[in-house]
mmCIF file of C-alpha atoms in Angstrom:
data_model
loop_
_atom_site.group_PDB
_atom_site.id
_atom_site.type_symbol
_atom_site.label_atom_id
_atom_site.label_comp_id
_atom_site.label_asym_id
_atom_site.label_seq_id
_atom_site.Cartn_x
_atom_site.Cartn_y
_atom_site.Cartn_z
ATOM 1 C CA MET A 1 179.004 96.682 333.331
ATOM 2 C CA PRO A 2 177.947 98.610 330.227
ATOM 3 C CA ARG A 3 180.129 98.128 327.189
ATOM 4 C CA GLY A 4 179.553 99.765 323.829
ATOM 5 C CA ARG A 5 180.559 102.247 321.172
ATOM 6 C CA TYR A 6 179.978 105.950 320.625
ATOM 7 C CA ALA A 7 180.294 107.643 317.233
ATOM 8 C CA LEU A 8 181.851 111.109 317.537
ATOM 9 C CA HIS A 9 181.378 113.943 315.062
ATOM 10 C CA ASP A 10 181.749 117.704 314.857
ATOM 11 C CA PRO A 11 178.533 119.132 316.383
ATOM 12 C CA TYR A 12 178.421 121.973 313.837
ATOM 13 C CA ASP A 13 179.200 120.451 310.453
ATOM 14 C CA HIS A 14 178.844 116.742 311.420
ATOM 15 C CA THR A 15 182.307 115.807 310.157
ATOM 16 C CA PRO A 16 183.094 112.308 311.525
ATOM 17 C CA LEU A 17 185.772 112.390 314.221
ATOM 18 C CA GLY A 18 186.001 108.668 314.942
ATOM 19 C CA GLU A 19 184.642 106.247 317.506
ATOM 20 C CA GLU A 20 185.031 105.627 321.232
ATOM 21 C CA HIS A 21 184.857 101.988 322.362
ATOM 22 C CA PHE A 22 184.064 102.034 326.065
ATOM 23 C CA GLN A 23 183.211 100.097 329.176
ATOM 24 C CA CYS A 24 182.261 101.489 332.570
ATOM 25 C CA ALA A 25 181.144 100.312 335.982
ATOM 26 C CA THR A 26 179.615 101.754 339.131
ATOM 27 C CA GLY A 27 180.550 100.686 342.636
ATOM 28 C CA PRO A 28 180.150 101.720 346.266
ATOM 29 C CA THR A 29 183.227 103.962 346.035
ATOM 30 C CA GLY A 30 182.477 105.609 342.692
ATOM 31 C CA TRP A 31 182.548 105.018 338.928
ATOM 32 C CA ARG A 32 185.207 104.129 336.393
ATOM 33 C CA TYR A 33 185.173 104.600 332.628
ATOM 34 C CA VAL A 34 187.795 103.327 330.188
ATOM 35 C CA ALA A 35 187.784 103.704 326.417
ATOM 36 C CA GLN A 36 189.885 103.362 323.302
ATOM 37 C CA LEU A 37 189.487 105.905 320.513
ATOM 38 C CA THR A 38 189.789 105.251 316.800
ATOM 39 C CA SER A 39 190.050 107.718 313.923
ATOM 40 C CA PRO A 40 187.529 107.771 311.043
ATOM 41 C CA SER A 41 189.924 105.493 309.151
ATOM 42 C CA GLY A 42 189.934 102.985 312.018
ATOM 43 C CA GLU A 43 193.404 103.707 313.385
ATOM 44 C CA HIS A 44 194.102 103.987 317.116
ATOM 45 C CA ALA A 45 193.732 107.640 318.145
ATOM 46 C CA GLY A 46 193.947 107.700 321.932
ATOM 47 C CA SER A 47 192.405 106.527 325.179
ATOM 48 C CA VAL A 48 190.404 107.684 328.185
ATOM 49 C CA ASP A 49 190.627 106.406 331.765
ATOM 50 C CA LEU A 50 188.501 108.301 334.288
ATOM 51 C CA THR A 51 187.653 107.371 337.874
ATOM 52 C CA VAL A 52 185.383 109.479 340.080
ATOM 53 C CA ASP A 53 184.528 108.939 343.732
ATOM 54 C CA ALA A 54 181.048 108.489 345.204
ATOM 55 C CA LEU A 55 180.523 112.276 345.123
ATOM 56 C CA GLY A 56 181.539 112.564 341.470
ATOM 57 C CA ARG A 57 184.958 114.118 342.108
ATOM 58 C CA PRO A 58 187.741 112.997 339.737
ATOM 59 C CA VAL A 59 190.244 110.914 341.665
ATOM 60 C CA ARG A 60 192.141 109.760 338.566
ATOM 61 C CA LEU A 61 192.216 110.924 334.963
ATOM 62 C CA GLU A 62 194.492 109.734 332.195
ATOM 63 C CA LEU A 63 194.052 110.885 328.610
ATOM 64 C CA HIS A 64 196.061 110.025 325.512
ATOM 65 C CA ALA A 65 195.681 111.737 322.129
ATOM 66 C CA GLY A 66 198.345 111.196 319.521
ATOM 67 C CA SER A 67 201.629 111.600 321.380
ATOM 68 C CA TRP A 68 200.147 113.828 324.094
ATOM 69 C CA ARG A 69 199.247 112.584 327.571
ATOM 70 C CA VAL A 70 197.463 114.162 330.526
ATOM 71 C CA ARG A 71 197.183 112.831 334.074
ATOM 72 C CA GLY A 72 194.993 114.631 336.576
ATOM 73 C CA ALA A 73 193.091 114.426 339.860
ATOM 74 C CA THR A 74 191.319 116.499 342.493
ATOM 75 C CA LEU A 75 193.809 118.373 344.681
ATOM 76 C CA ASP A 76 193.290 121.996 345.778
ATOM 77 C CA GLY A 77 190.773 122.282 342.963
ATOM 78 C CA VAL A 78 192.101 120.142 340.119
ATOM 79 C CA THR A 79 195.713 119.437 339.193
ATOM 80 C CA TRP A 80 197.271 117.797 336.171
ATOM 81 C CA VAL A 81 200.485 116.998 334.343
ATOM 82 C CA ARG A 82 200.579 117.326 330.543
ATOM 83 C CA THR A 83 203.408 115.620 328.695
ATOM 84 C CA ASP A 84 204.595 116.784 325.294
ATOM 85 C CA PRO A 85 205.249 114.402 322.377
ATOM 86 C CA SER A 86 208.981 114.211 323.112
ATOM 87 C CA GLY A 87 208.344 113.352 326.757
ATOM 88 C CA GLU A 88 211.045 115.780 327.843
ATOM 89 C CA HIS A 89 209.025 118.783 328.991
ATOM 90 C CA ALA A 90 206.145 117.788 331.251
ATOM 91 C CA GLN A 91 204.050 120.754 332.361
ATOM 92 C CA GLU A 92 202.149 120.846 335.648
ATOM 93 C CA GLY A 93 198.906 122.767 336.022
ATOM 94 C CA GLN A 94 196.418 123.639 338.739
ATOM 95 C CA ALA A 95 193.085 125.471 338.685
ATOM 96 C CA ALA A 96 190.362 126.382 341.145
ATOM 97 C CA ALA A 97 187.848 124.239 339.286
ATOM 98 C CA HIS A 98 185.400 121.505 340.234
ATOM 99 C CA SER A 99 186.326 118.850 337.676
ATOM 100 C CA PHE A 100 187.575 118.078 334.161
ATOM 101 C CA THR A 101 185.797 117.913 330.825
ATOM 102 C CA GLY A 102 186.640 117.120 327.212
ATOM 103 C CA ALA A 103 185.435 115.391 324.079
ATOM 104 C CA SER A 104 184.675 112.033 325.733
ATOM 105 C CA PRO A 105 181.079 111.228 326.745
ATOM 106 C CA ALA A 106 182.554 110.121 330.079
ATOM 107 C CA PHE A 107 182.849 113.745 331.170
ATOM 108 C CA LEU A 108 179.118 114.374 330.707
ATOM 109 C CA VAL A 109 178.249 111.484 333.004
ATOM 110 C CA ALA A 110 180.866 112.563 335.554
ATOM 111 C CA THR A 111 179.721 116.206 335.587
ATOM 112 C CA ALA A 112 176.070 115.268 336.013
ATOM 113 C CA ARG A 113 177.070 112.989 338.878
ATOM 114 C CA LEU A 114 179.104 115.746 340.497
ATOM 115 C CA LEU A 115 176.461 118.474 340.274
ATOM 116 C CA ARG A 116 173.210 116.487 340.706
ATOM 117 C CA PRO A 117 170.807 119.369 339.985
ATOM 118 C CA ALA A 118 167.249 118.882 341.228
ATOM 119 C CA THR A 119 164.593 118.082 338.635
ATOM 120 C CA GLY A 120 163.003 121.334 337.540
ATOM 121 C CA GLY A 121 165.280 123.292 339.859
ATOM 122 C CA PRO A 122 167.569 126.207 339.071
ATOM 123 C CA PRO A 123 170.740 125.633 337.015
ATOM 124 C CA VAL A 124 173.887 124.707 338.895
ATOM 125 C CA ARG A 125 177.044 126.543 337.901
ATOM 126 C CA THR A 126 180.395 124.791 337.636
ATOM 127 C CA ARG A 127 183.952 125.579 336.543
ATOM 128 C CA LEU A 128 185.749 122.905 334.538
ATOM 129 C CA VAL A 129 189.152 122.403 332.939
ATOM 130 C CA ALA A 130 188.770 121.056 329.407
ATOM 131 C CA PHE A 131 191.265 118.864 327.558
ATOM 132 C CA THR A 132 190.372 118.229 323.926
ATOM 133 C CA PRO A 133 192.189 116.440 321.097
ATOM 134 C CA PRO A 134 194.486 116.651 319.278
ATOM 135 C CA VAL A 135 196.933 118.325 321.703
ATOM 136 C CA LEU A 136 195.017 118.196 325.040
ATOM 137 C CA ALA A 137 195.818 121.807 325.916
ATOM 138 C CA PRO A 138 194.023 122.901 329.122
ATOM 139 C CA ARG A 139 191.238 125.492 328.939
ATOM 140 C CA THR A 140 189.116 126.668 331.861
ATOM 141 C CA LEU A 141 185.413 127.207 331.196
ATOM 142 C CA ASP A 142 182.193 127.849 333.122
ATOM 143 C CA GLN A 143 178.976 125.914 332.524
ATOM 144 C CA SER A 144 175.485 125.730 333.970
ATOM 145 C CA TRP A 145 173.619 122.437 334.299
ATOM 146 C CA ALA A 146 169.853 122.099 334.795
ATOM 147 C CA LEU A 147 167.844 118.858 334.994
ATOM 148 C CA ASP A 148 164.719 119.689 333.003
ATOM 149 C CA SER A 149 162.945 116.326 333.315
ATOM 150 C CA THR A 150 163.269 112.667 334.212
ATOM 151 C CA GLU A 151 161.312 109.991 332.362
ATOM 152 C CA ALA A 152 160.934 106.239 332.892
ATOM 153 C CA HIS A 153 160.818 104.048 329.781
ATOM 154 C CA ALA A 154 159.760 100.399 329.804
ATOM 155 C CA THR A 155 162.368 97.972 328.414
ATOM 156 C CA ASP A 156 162.792 94.198 328.292
ATOM 157 C CA SER A 157 165.199 94.399 331.233
ATOM 158 C CA GLY A 158 163.016 96.721 333.334
ATOM 159 C CA PRO A 159 162.345 100.460 333.583
ATOM 160 C CA LEU A 160 165.006 102.743 332.119
ATOM 161 C CA THR A 161 165.235 106.220 333.663
ATOM 162 C CA VAL A 162 166.319 108.911 331.215
ATOM 163 C CA GLU A 163 167.453 112.319 332.472
ATOM 164 C CA HIS A 164 167.204 115.369 330.221
ATOM 165 C CA TYR A 165 169.808 118.025 331.064
ATOM 166 C CA ARG A 166 170.177 121.535 329.698
ATOM 167 C CA VAL A 167 173.817 122.617 329.599
ATOM 168 C CA GLY A 168 174.804 126.235 329.069
ATOM 169 C CA ASP A 169 178.122 127.822 328.159
ATOM 170 C CA LEU A 170 178.301 130.852 330.438
ATOM 171 C CA GLU A 171 180.799 132.636 328.172
ATOM 172 C CA THR A 172 178.864 132.403 324.913
ATOM 173 C CA GLY A 173 175.308 131.862 326.181
ATOM 174 C CA GLU A 174 174.895 128.768 323.976
ATOM 175 C CA GLU A 175 172.780 125.932 325.356
ATOM 176 C CA HIS A 176 172.433 122.302 324.359
ATOM 177 C CA SER A 177 170.695 119.157 325.592
ATOM 178 C CA VAL A 178 172.284 116.056 327.103
ATOM 179 C CA HIS A 179 170.271 112.871 327.639
ATOM 180 C CA LEU A 180 171.648 110.335 330.119
ATOM 181 C CA ALA A 181 170.496 106.918 331.264
ATOM 182 C CA GLY A 182 172.497 105.918 334.315
ATOM 183 C CA ASP A 183 176.143 105.976 333.278
ATOM 184 C CA VAL A 184 175.513 106.019 329.513
ATOM 185 C CA VAL A 185 175.031 109.037 327.231
ATOM 186 C CA LEU A 186 172.036 108.482 324.973
ATOM 187 C CA ALA A 187 172.333 111.736 323.043
ATOM 188 C CA ALA A 188 174.442 114.900 323.135
ATOM 189 C CA PRO A 189 175.975 117.276 320.573
ATOM 190 C CA GLY A 190 178.637 115.434 318.603
ATOM 191 C CA ILE A 191 177.889 112.102 320.313
ATOM 192 C CA GLU A 192 175.777 109.167 319.105
ATOM 193 C CA LEU A 193 175.418 105.876 320.974
ATOM 194 C CA GLU A 194 175.953 103.324 318.201
ATOM 195 C CA ASP A 195 176.094 100.088 320.197
ATOM 196 C CA LEU A 196 175.401 98.981 323.779
ATOM 197 C CA GLU A 197 175.917 95.374 324.851
ATOM 198 C CA SER A 198 174.264 95.616 328.278
ATOM 199 C CA PRO A 199 171.903 98.053 330.048
ATOM 200 C CA PRO A 200 173.274 101.175 331.716
ATOM 201 C CA SER A 201 174.269 100.934 335.372
ATOM 202 C CA ALA A 202 172.308 102.939 337.926
ATOM 203 C CA PHE A 203 174.212 105.035 340.435
ATOM 204 C CA PRO A 204 173.456 104.284 344.099
ATOM 205 C CA ASP A 205 171.417 106.913 345.909
#
């Protein structure tokens, strides 16, 4: 069960955005990721709780940022409920999308697991609903994911397989790289793996 800490920053000007203290685990029925977020000053800033099934579909999502909360799952595309700070006016939403995304590294792992592009194959297109701090407002976006290469690195605990993805924003044409090892993000824009207490978990074939 990997446990560690990501440092988050603005991918354009590198302004620190805080840290995400996480743990995650794979199993025969899917994968779960839970994390607590802290601000640059060290104060509690929110939480992430994401569970996907064996096919990578989100069966449970709960996000907190400030006083905002979102709960979501797969149902006729994806559905969610977003609660305002007062808690009086919950808003339901639904979109013909494949999954969710957001600022957490968890969403990169979940999307790669959902799409599973072939190494060196054509990009796979997906539609996602994004929730990003500080207010977790929903935004639908289209991405393409391509698996450019897979490399095995020798470590003290055995071979570590690293996957190099190329992710494109289909609205702007921007592309960036995402490097994953099992269920851990090694590198991505705005994300740095600062600490990892145990090796990444491998997903079952």
